[in-house]
mmCIF file of C-alpha atoms in Angstrom:
data_model
loop_
_atom_site.group_PDB
_atom_site.id
_atom_site.type_symbol
_atom_site.label_atom_id
_atom_site.label_comp_id
_atom_site.label_asym_id
_atom_site.label_seq_id
_atom_site.Cartn_x
_atom_site.Cartn_y
_atom_site.Cartn_z
ATOM 1 C CA MET A 1 107.461 98.535 80.207
ATOM 2 C CA ILE A 2 107.804 97.290 83.788
ATOM 3 C CA SER A 3 105.765 99.006 86.476
ATOM 4 C CA ARG A 4 106.627 99.206 90.122
ATOM 5 C CA VAL A 5 104.271 100.063 92.939
ATOM 6 C CA LEU A 6 105.691 102.058 95.834
ATOM 7 C CA VAL A 7 103.774 101.965 99.119
ATOM 8 C CA ALA A 8 104.657 104.318 101.973
ATOM 9 C CA GLU A 9 104.474 102.328 105.224
ATOM 10 C CA GLN A 10 104.587 105.247 107.625
ATOM 11 C CA ASP A 11 104.892 103.473 110.962
ATOM 12 C CA ALA A 12 107.581 101.115 109.622
ATOM 13 C CA ASP A 13 109.721 104.025 108.354
ATOM 14 C CA ARG A 14 110.008 102.485 104.917
ATOM 15 C CA ILE A 15 108.747 102.410 101.363
ATOM 16 C CA ALA A 16 107.785 98.968 100.100
ATOM 17 C CA VAL A 17 108.744 98.492 96.450
ATOM 18 C CA TRP A 18 106.666 95.970 94.518
ATOM 19 C CA ARG A 19 107.449 94.759 91.009
ATOM 20 C CA ALA A 20 104.380 94.344 88.817
ATOM 21 C CA ASP A 21 104.279 91.586 86.223
ATOM 22 C CA PRO A 22 103.525 93.379 82.917
ATOM 23 C CA ILE A 23 101.257 90.563 81.719
ATOM 24 C CA SER A 24 99.320 89.546 84.817
ATOM 25 C CA GLY A 25 99.624 92.618 87.041
ATOM 26 C CA GLN A 26 100.590 90.360 89.947
ATOM 27 C CA LEU A 27 103.022 91.859 92.449
ATOM 28 C CA ALA A 28 106.255 90.619 94.007
ATOM 29 C CA ARG A 29 107.852 92.506 96.884
ATOM 30 C CA GLU A 30 111.243 93.563 95.575
ATOM 31 C CA GLN A 31 112.734 95.979 98.087
ATOM 32 C CA ASP A 32 112.148 97.590 101.485
ATOM 33 C CA TYR A 33 113.563 101.098 101.315
ATOM 34 C CA SER A 34 114.294 102.517 104.772
ATOM 35 C CA LEU A 35 113.329 106.146 105.235
ATOM 36 C CA ALA A 36 113.203 107.461 108.795
ATOM 37 C CA GLY A 37 110.676 110.105 109.750
ATOM 38 C CA GLY A 38 107.379 108.477 108.843
ATOM 39 C CA PRO A 39 107.064 108.535 105.036
ATOM 40 C CA ALA A 40 103.544 109.271 103.819
ATOM 41 C CA PRO A 41 102.602 111.355 100.736
ATOM 42 C CA MET A 42 104.656 110.729 97.605
ATOM 43 C CA ALA A 43 104.861 112.197 94.108
ATOM 44 C CA LEU A 44 106.889 111.422 90.992
ATOM 45 C CA ASP A 45 108.764 114.111 89.101
ATOM 46 C CA PRO A 46 107.656 114.605 85.457
ATOM 47 C CA ALA A 47 110.842 113.058 84.046
ATOM 48 C CA GLY A 48 110.547 110.002 86.286
ATOM 49 C CA GLY A 49 114.009 110.348 87.814
ATOM 50 C CA TRP A 50 113.040 110.880 91.449
ATOM 51 C CA ILE A 51 110.198 110.968 93.919
ATOM 52 C CA ILE A 52 109.388 113.467 96.628
ATOM 53 C CA VAL A 53 108.242 112.060 99.970
ATOM 54 C CA GLY A 54 106.552 113.914 102.803
ATOM 55 C CA LEU A 55 107.670 112.895 106.301
ATOM 56 C CA ARG A 56 105.048 113.181 109.033
ATOM 57 C CA ALA A 57 106.540 111.752 112.248
ATOM 58 C CA GLN A 58 109.654 113.937 111.926
ATOM 59 C CA PRO A 59 108.321 116.745 109.701
ATOM 60 C CA GLY A 60 110.288 117.132 106.518
ATOM 61 C CA LEU A 61 110.668 116.386 102.835
ATOM 62 C CA ALA A 62 112.899 113.775 101.197
ATOM 63 C CA LEU A 63 113.925 113.665 97.546
ATOM 64 C CA VAL A 64 114.676 110.056 96.627
ATOM 65 C CA ARG A 65 116.414 109.401 93.324
ATOM 66 C CA LEU A 66 115.470 106.369 91.234
ATOM 67 C CA ASP A 67 117.889 104.211 89.280
ATOM 68 C CA ALA A 68 117.419 103.209 85.639
ATOM 69 C CA HIS A 69 115.122 100.383 86.753
ATOM 70 C CA GLY A 70 112.923 102.599 88.905
ATOM 71 C CA LEU A 71 114.374 101.436 92.224
ATOM 72 C CA PRO A 72 115.046 103.987 95.009
ATOM 73 C CA LEU A 73 118.683 104.918 95.578
ATOM 74 C CA PRO A 74 120.265 105.509 99.009
ATOM 75 C CA GLU A 75 121.194 108.895 100.496
ATOM 76 C CA PRO A 76 118.117 110.999 99.727
ATOM 77 C CA SER A 77 118.185 114.783 99.838
ATOM 78 C CA ARG A 78 116.306 115.810 103.007
ATOM 79 C CA ILE A 79 115.138 119.002 104.666
ATOM 80 C CA ASP A 80 113.400 119.586 107.987
ATOM 81 C CA LEU A 81 110.100 121.446 108.177
ATOM 82 C CA PRO A 82 108.185 123.193 110.968
ATOM 83 C CA GLN A 83 105.022 121.232 110.073
ATOM 84 C CA ASP A 84 104.247 117.769 108.708
ATOM 85 C CA PRO A 85 103.029 117.624 105.093
ATOM 86 C CA CYS A 86 99.930 115.609 104.226
ATOM 87 C CA TYR A 87 100.323 116.086 100.454
ATOM 88 C CA VAL A 88 103.199 116.720 98.054
ATOM 89 C CA SER A 89 103.385 117.320 94.318
ATOM 90 C CA VAL A 90 105.937 118.405 91.727
ATOM 91 C CA ASP A 91 105.288 121.184 89.229
ATOM 92 C CA ARG A 92 105.350 120.378 85.515
ATOM 93 C CA THR A 93 108.943 121.585 85.073
ATOM 94 C CA GLY A 94 110.288 119.415 87.893
ATOM 95 C CA ARG A 95 111.885 122.469 89.533
ATOM 96 C CA PHE A 96 109.473 123.041 92.417
ATOM 97 C CA VAL A 97 107.806 120.951 95.115
ATOM 98 C CA LEU A 98 104.389 122.019 96.406
ATOM 99 C CA SER A 99 103.109 120.757 99.751
ATOM 100 C CA ALA A 100 99.954 121.024 101.888
ATOM 101 C CA TYR A 101 99.718 120.879 105.688
ATOM 102 C CA TYR A 102 96.554 119.533 107.299
ATOM 103 C CA ALA A 103 97.021 120.484 110.953
ATOM 104 C CA ALA A 104 98.805 123.777 110.308
ATOM 105 C CA GLY A 105 96.387 124.836 107.577
ATOM 106 C CA CYS A 106 98.944 126.103 105.083
ATOM 107 C CA CYS A 107 100.840 125.323 101.898
ATOM 108 C CA ALA A 108 104.429 125.805 100.776
ATOM 109 C CA VAL A 109 106.691 125.763 97.731
ATOM 110 C CA HIS A 110 110.304 124.537 97.781
ATOM 111 C CA ARG A 111 112.846 124.749 94.985
ATOM 112 C CA ILE A 112 114.974 121.929 93.581
ATOM 113 C CA SER A 113 118.554 123.161 93.174
ATOM 114 C CA GLY A 114 120.575 122.833 89.998
ATOM 115 C CA GLU A 115 122.356 119.902 91.646
ATOM 116 C CA GLY A 116 119.034 118.128 92.135
ATOM 117 C CA ASN A 117 118.693 118.679 95.880
ATOM 118 C CA LEU A 118 115.944 120.219 97.982
ATOM 119 C CA GLU A 119 116.696 123.791 98.997
ATOM 120 C CA PRO A 120 116.028 124.187 102.743
ATOM 121 C CA ASP A 121 114.516 127.670 102.543
ATOM 122 C CA ALA A 122 111.012 127.700 101.113
ATOM 123 C CA VAL A 123 110.156 129.897 98.173
ATOM 124 C CA GLN A 124 106.919 130.668 99.990
ATOM 125 C CA TRP A 125 104.653 129.709 102.878
ATOM 126 C CA ILE A 126 100.971 130.653 102.646
ATOM 127 C CA GLN A 127 98.707 130.505 105.670
ATOM 128 C CA ALA A 128 95.223 129.184 104.955
ATOM 129 C CA GLU A 129 92.674 127.510 107.236
ATOM 130 C CA PRO A 130 92.937 124.205 109.139
ATOM 131 C CA HIS A 131 92.639 120.978 107.162
ATOM 132 C CA ALA A 132 94.400 122.071 103.974
ATOM 133 C CA HIS A 133 94.675 118.791 102.123
ATOM 134 C CA CYS A 134 96.123 118.973 98.610
ATOM 135 C CA ILE A 135 97.906 121.260 96.165
ATOM 136 C CA GLN A 136 99.192 120.705 92.629
ATOM 137 C CA THR A 137 99.669 122.737 89.475
ATOM 138 C CA ASP A 138 97.365 122.347 86.499
ATOM 139 C CA PRO A 139 98.496 120.749 83.205
ATOM 140 C CA ALA A 140 99.534 124.173 81.855
ATOM 141 C CA ASN A 141 101.565 124.848 85.029
ATOM 142 C CA GLU A 142 99.782 128.188 85.460
ATOM 143 C CA TYR A 143 97.354 127.619 88.332
ATOM 144 C CA ALA A 144 97.093 125.657 91.576
ATOM 145 C CA TYR A 145 94.274 124.985 94.038
ATOM 146 C CA LEU A 146 94.206 124.314 97.790
ATOM 147 C CA PRO A 147 91.098 122.506 99.096
ATOM 148 C CA GLN A 148 90.321 122.564 102.812
ATOM 149 C CA THR A 149 87.808 120.258 104.469
ATOM 150 C CA ARG A 150 85.457 121.420 107.210
ATOM 151 C CA PRO A 151 85.249 123.775 108.998
ATOM 152 C CA ALA A 152 86.835 125.959 106.280
ATOM 153 C CA ASP A 153 85.040 123.984 103.548
ATOM 154 C CA ARG A 154 86.603 125.824 100.631
ATOM 155 C CA ILE A 155 89.016 125.742 97.683
ATOM 156 C CA GLN A 156 91.580 128.523 97.370
ATOM 157 C CA GLN A 157 92.665 129.505 93.852
ATOM 158 C CA PHE A 158 96.197 130.612 92.942
ATOM 159 C CA HIS A 159 98.258 131.663 89.967
ATOM 160 C CA PHE A 160 101.561 129.770 89.838
ATOM 161 C CA ASP A 161 104.686 131.498 88.535
ATOM 162 C CA ALA A 162 106.728 128.742 86.909
ATOM 163 C CA GLU A 163 109.819 130.971 86.800
ATOM 164 C CA ASN A 164 110.204 131.581 90.527
ATOM 165 C CA GLY A 165 107.716 129.123 92.048
ATOM 166 C CA SER A 166 105.559 131.719 93.779
ATOM 167 C CA LEU A 167 101.795 131.500 94.302
ATOM 168 C CA ALA A 168 99.444 134.493 94.115
ATOM 169 C CA ALA A 169 95.743 134.500 94.940
ATOM 170 C CA LEU A 170 93.434 134.928 91.963
ATOM 171 C CA SER A 171 91.116 137.941 91.726
ATOM 172 C CA THR A 172 88.385 135.604 92.930
ATOM 173 C CA PRO A 173 90.336 133.814 95.685
ATOM 174 C CA LEU A 174 87.799 131.050 96.415
ATOM 175 C CA ALA A 175 85.999 128.619 94.129
ATOM 176 C CA THR A 176 82.258 128.262 94.667
ATOM 177 C CA ILE A 177 81.315 124.839 96.006
ATOM 178 C CA GLU A 178 78.310 123.355 97.756
ATOM 179 C CA PRO A 179 78.395 123.936 101.545
ATOM 180 C CA GLY A 180 79.261 121.002 103.776
ATOM 181 C CA GLN A 181 81.067 118.901 101.168
ATOM 182 C CA GLY A 182 84.570 119.252 102.610
ATOM 183 C CA PRO A 183 86.785 119.218 99.484
ATOM 184 C CA ARG A 184 89.872 117.052 100.027
ATOM 185 C CA HIS A 185 91.804 115.890 96.925
ATOM 186 C CA TYR A 186 91.473 116.628 93.220
ATOM 187 C CA CYS A 187 92.726 115.610 89.807
ATOM 188 C CA TYR A 188 92.778 117.278 86.402
ATOM 189 C CA HIS A 189 91.253 116.222 83.092
ATOM 190 C CA ALA A 190 93.597 118.013 80.701
ATOM 191 C CA ALA A 191 91.553 117.400 77.551
ATOM 192 C CA LEU A 192 88.316 118.758 79.037
ATOM 193 C CA GLY A 193 89.697 121.534 81.238
ATOM 194 C CA CYS A 194 87.949 120.011 84.257
ATOM 195 C CA VAL A 195 88.924 119.497 87.871
ATOM 196 C CA PHE A 196 87.372 116.565 89.757
ATOM 197 C CA VAL A 197 87.289 116.898 93.557
ATOM 198 C CA SER A 198 86.737 114.204 96.177
ATOM 199 C CA ASN A 199 84.631 115.617 99.004
ATOM 200 C CA GLU A 200 85.627 114.033 102.310
ATOM 201 C CA ASP A 201 82.676 115.178 104.399
ATOM 202 C CA GLY A 202 79.946 114.968 101.764
ATOM 203 C CA SER A 203 80.905 111.484 100.481
ATOM 204 C CA SER A 204 80.709 112.910 96.996
ATOM 205 C CA VAL A 205 82.683 113.999 93.959
ATOM 206 C CA SER A 206 82.370 117.381 92.266
ATOM 207 C CA ALA A 207 83.226 118.413 88.722
ATOM 208 C CA LEU A 208 84.441 121.961 88.193
ATOM 209 C CA VAL A 209 85.354 123.624 84.921
ATOM 210 C CA GLN A 210 88.483 125.748 84.725
ATOM 211 C CA ASP A 211 88.545 129.062 82.867
ATOM 212 C CA SER A 212 91.831 128.717 81.001
ATOM 213 C CA GLY A 213 92.240 132.496 80.834
ATOM 214 C CA THR A 214 91.694 133.327 84.492
ATOM 215 C CA GLY A 215 92.138 130.005 86.295
ATOM 216 C CA HIS A 216 88.807 130.392 88.070
ATOM 217 C CA LEU A 217 86.870 127.200 88.800
ATOM 218 C CA SER A 218 83.092 126.954 88.340
ATOM 219 C CA LEU A 219 81.007 124.146 89.791
ATOM 220 C CA ARG A 220 79.414 121.908 87.186
ATOM 221 C CA GLY A 221 77.853 119.226 89.387
ATOM 222 C CA THR A 222 78.204 116.972 92.438
ATOM 223 C CA TRP A 223 77.499 113.223 92.673
ATOM 224 C CA SER A 224 77.342 110.857 95.650
ATOM 225 C CA THR A 225 80.064 108.228 95.898
ATOM 226 C CA LEU A 226 77.777 105.898 97.869
ATOM 227 C CA PRO A 227 75.127 103.450 96.655
ATOM 228 C CA ALA A 228 71.481 104.317 97.243
ATOM 229 C CA GLY A 229 70.278 103.239 100.671
ATOM 230 C CA TYR A 230 73.660 103.153 102.392
ATOM 231 C CA ALA A 231 73.311 104.865 105.785
ATOM 232 C CA GLY A 232 76.597 103.986 107.487
ATOM 233 C CA ARG A 233 79.523 106.232 108.289
ATOM 234 C CA ASN A 234 81.778 107.222 105.417
ATOM 235 C CA THR A 235 84.363 109.745 104.309
ATOM 236 C CA CYS A 236 86.010 110.063 100.903
ATOM 237 C CA ALA A 237 89.777 110.081 100.492
ATOM 238 C CA GLN A 238 91.731 109.936 97.236
ATOM 239 C CA ILE A 239 90.627 110.453 93.649
ATOM 240 C CA HIS A 240 92.339 109.353 90.429
ATOM 241 C CA LEU A 241 91.513 109.665 86.745
ATOM 242 C CA HIS A 242 92.285 106.711 84.486
ATOM 243 C CA PRO A 243 95.019 107.596 81.946
ATOM 244 C CA GLY A 244 92.492 107.154 79.144
ATOM 245 C CA GLY A 245 90.380 109.959 80.608
ATOM 246 C CA ARG A 246 87.117 108.006 80.577
ATOM 247 C CA TRP A 247 86.971 106.541 84.103
ATOM 248 C CA LEU A 248 87.219 108.263 87.467
ATOM 249 C CA TYR A 249 87.762 106.473 90.794
ATOM 250 C CA VAL A 250 87.178 107.721 94.366
ATOM 251 C CA SER A 251 87.891 105.823 97.593
ATOM 252 C CA ASN A 252 85.176 105.446 100.262
ATOM 253 C CA ARG A 253 86.358 104.934 103.860
ATOM 254 C CA GLY A 254 83.518 103.314 105.788
ATOM 255 C CA HIS A 255 81.672 101.802 102.860
ATOM 256 C CA ASP A 256 85.167 100.482 102.010
ATOM 257 C CA SER A 257 84.825 100.676 98.277
ATOM 258 C CA LEU A 258 86.074 102.393 95.176
ATOM 259 C CA ALA A 259 83.334 104.421 93.502
ATOM 260 C CA ILE A 260 83.522 104.331 89.706
ATOM 261 C CA PHE A 261 82.306 107.116 87.403
ATOM 262 C CA GLU A 262 82.244 107.507 83.643
ATOM 263 C CA VAL A 263 83.350 110.920 82.382
ATOM 264 C CA ASP A 264 81.310 112.453 79.562
ATOM 265 C CA ARG A 265 83.863 113.132 76.835
ATOM 266 C CA LEU A 266 82.099 116.309 75.730
ATOM 267 C CA ASN A 267 81.317 118.187 78.928
ATOM 268 C CA GLY A 268 82.980 116.386 81.851
ATOM 269 C CA MET A 269 79.731 115.445 83.564
ATOM 270 C CA LEU A 270 79.848 112.190 85.516
ATOM 271 C CA ARG A 271 77.760 109.043 85.339
ATOM 272 C CA PRO A 272 77.908 106.605 88.284
ATOM 273 C CA ALA A 273 79.212 103.266 87.014
ATOM 274 C CA GLY A 274 79.228 101.123 90.154
ATOM 275 C CA HIS A 275 81.411 100.238 93.118
ATOM 276 C CA GLN A 276 84.250 97.844 93.800
ATOM 277 C CA GLU A 277 84.449 96.395 97.308
ATOM 278 C CA THR A 278 87.991 96.791 98.564
ATOM 279 C CA GLU A 279 90.220 96.895 101.651
ATOM 280 C CA ALA A 280 89.179 98.286 105.038
ATOM 281 C CA THR A 281 89.649 102.059 105.129
ATOM 282 C CA PRO A 282 91.054 102.487 101.609
ATOM 283 C CA ARG A 283 92.844 105.776 102.128
ATOM 284 C CA ALA A 284 95.323 105.372 99.283
ATOM 285 C CA PHE A 285 95.242 103.855 95.813
ATOM 286 C CA GLY A 286 96.895 104.365 92.452
ATOM 287 C CA ILE A 287 96.580 103.394 88.786
ATOM 288 C CA ASP A 288 99.590 102.048 86.911
ATOM 289 C CA PRO A 289 100.904 104.232 84.045
ATOM 290 C CA THR A 290 99.527 101.904 81.363
ATOM 291 C CA GLY A 291 96.015 102.103 82.810
ATOM 292 C CA SER A 292 95.820 98.320 83.022
ATOM 293 C CA TYR A 293 95.879 97.887 86.805
ATOM 294 C CA LEU A 294 94.736 99.630 89.979
ATOM 295 C CA TYR A 295 96.246 99.052 93.423
ATOM 296 C CA ALA A 296 94.446 99.948 96.676
ATOM 297 C CA ALA A 297 95.884 99.915 100.209
ATOM 298 C CA GLY A 298 93.764 99.349 103.300
ATOM 299 C CA LEU A 299 94.687 101.459 106.291
ATOM 300 C CA GLY A 300 92.519 99.198 108.433
ATOM 301 C CA SER A 301 93.509 95.865 106.888
ATOM 302 C CA GLU A 302 97.193 96.605 106.158
ATOM 303 C CA MET A 303 96.741 94.797 102.859
ATOM 304 C CA LEU A 304 97.219 95.816 99.230
ATOM 305 C CA SER A 305 94.662 94.682 96.653
ATOM 306 C CA ALA A 306 95.436 94.508 92.941
ATOM 307 C CA TYR A 307 92.769 94.883 90.242
ATOM 308 C CA ARG A 308 92.663 94.569 86.478
ATOM 309 C CA VAL A 309 90.901 97.530 84.848
ATOM 310 C CA ASP A 310 88.287 96.832 82.182
ATOM 311 C CA ARG A 311 88.773 99.789 79.843
ATOM 312 C CA ARG A 312 85.322 99.328 78.287
ATOM 313 C CA SER A 313 83.298 99.395 81.508
ATOM 314 C CA GLY A 314 85.686 100.853 84.080
ATOM 315 C CA ARG A 315 84.992 97.828 86.280
ATOM 316 C CA LEU A 316 87.715 96.254 88.390
ATOM 317 C CA GLU A 317 88.608 92.570 88.607
ATOM 318 C CA ALA A 318 90.458 91.456 91.747
ATOM 319 C CA ILE A 319 93.674 89.622 90.827
ATOM 320 C CA GLY A 320 95.762 89.607 94.017
ATOM 321 C CA ARG A 321 96.093 90.606 97.664
ATOM 322 C CA TYR A 322 99.335 91.286 99.521
ATOM 323 C CA PRO A 323 100.364 92.068 103.132
ATOM 324 C CA LEU A 324 101.677 95.513 104.020
ATOM 325 C CA GLY A 325 103.423 97.078 106.979
ATOM 326 C CA PRO A 326 101.718 99.351 109.509
ATOM 327 C CA ASN A 327 99.921 102.525 108.434
ATOM 328 C CA PRO A 328 100.147 102.315 104.616
ATOM 329 C CA MET A 329 99.602 105.952 103.673
ATOM 330 C CA TRP A 330 100.334 106.226 99.948
ATOM 331 C CA VAL A 331 100.388 104.125 96.789
ATOM 332 C CA LEU A 332 102.505 105.364 93.875
ATOM 333 C CA PRO A 333 102.780 103.253 90.698
ATOM 334 C CA VAL A 334 105.773 104.216 88.536
ATOM 335 C CA ALA A 335 107.051 103.033 85.166
ATOM 336 C CA SER A 336 110.592 101.972 84.361
ATOM 337 C CA PRO A 337 112.281 100.845 81.131
#
C-alpha cells in the first residue's frame, strides 16, 4: 500500500500532495492541487473515493474526487456557505457531510447526491454557541457530538438519523465536563466505547465513556498534556488515536509538542507516555493508515515533520522535515492501492 499525505495550505489556495515511501516513510512532493477559497479542514469518505474540504476565505465546501492512485482530480463539486467551516467530517455511509463553524457557533449537515455531488441546500443548520469546533458521527453512525471551547465550554449531544441526515438533541443535551477545559476536538475508540477529547483551554485530554443505548457521554477522567513544571502559554489543538488503539496523541501549541498517552485496553483510562518536540504551533497532524508514521505541520514554522511510530512504546522518531506553503491548516494521510 502507498500512502499519500495531503496538506491544506490555506493562504496558497492549494492542497499539497506528498507521496510517502512505504518502507522509509520519507515524503516527496508529488502535486500541488489548486483550490481557490482557502482550503482548511479535510476529511476522507469511508470508501476512500473522495475528500471533503472546508473553504474558509470564501466560505464553502468542496468535494474533491480521487483517482485510483489517490491523487485529486480536477473540477470539484462546490457549494457556497453563509459561514466558514472550521471542521468537516463524513458520516459512516458516505452520504452526508457534517460541518462545524467556529465564529458562527453552529453546525450543519449536507447531503451527497446520487451523482456524487454536494447538494447546495443543507439538510439542517443547528445554532449552538460561539466556538463550535468539531462534529462527527460515532462508529455506529447513531450519535454525534459538538464541542465548544470557552466561553460556552460544553459538548452538545445529538442523535444522528442515518436515513435523512438529521440531528436531534439527546434527552440530556449536554455532556458533563470539568469547567474551564474548553473542549475542542475528539476521536472515538470503537472497541472501548470511549470518546477522547482535546481540551484547548485546559491543555488537557479527557476520556468519556459512551452509553451505547442512549448516546450519553460520562466523564471518566482528565489528564494534562503538559510536562510537570511547564508554566508557559499553551493551547491544545488536534487529537488522534493510533489505528492499533493503544496510543493517543494530542498537539500542544506553545509547548510545541505532541503529548503521548497509553490507552488502558480494559477501561480506556490514560497513562502519560511522554512528549515529542515538534514544529512551532503544531495545529494539525495525522497518522498514516498503516499506523507506521505520523506527520505534523507547524503553523508557525510552515514545515512538515515526519515521524516513525514505535508501536511498543508509542514514541516517535523524527525521520524527515519538509517545507510547506503559508498557513498549513490540515494534514490528511490517505491510502491508495
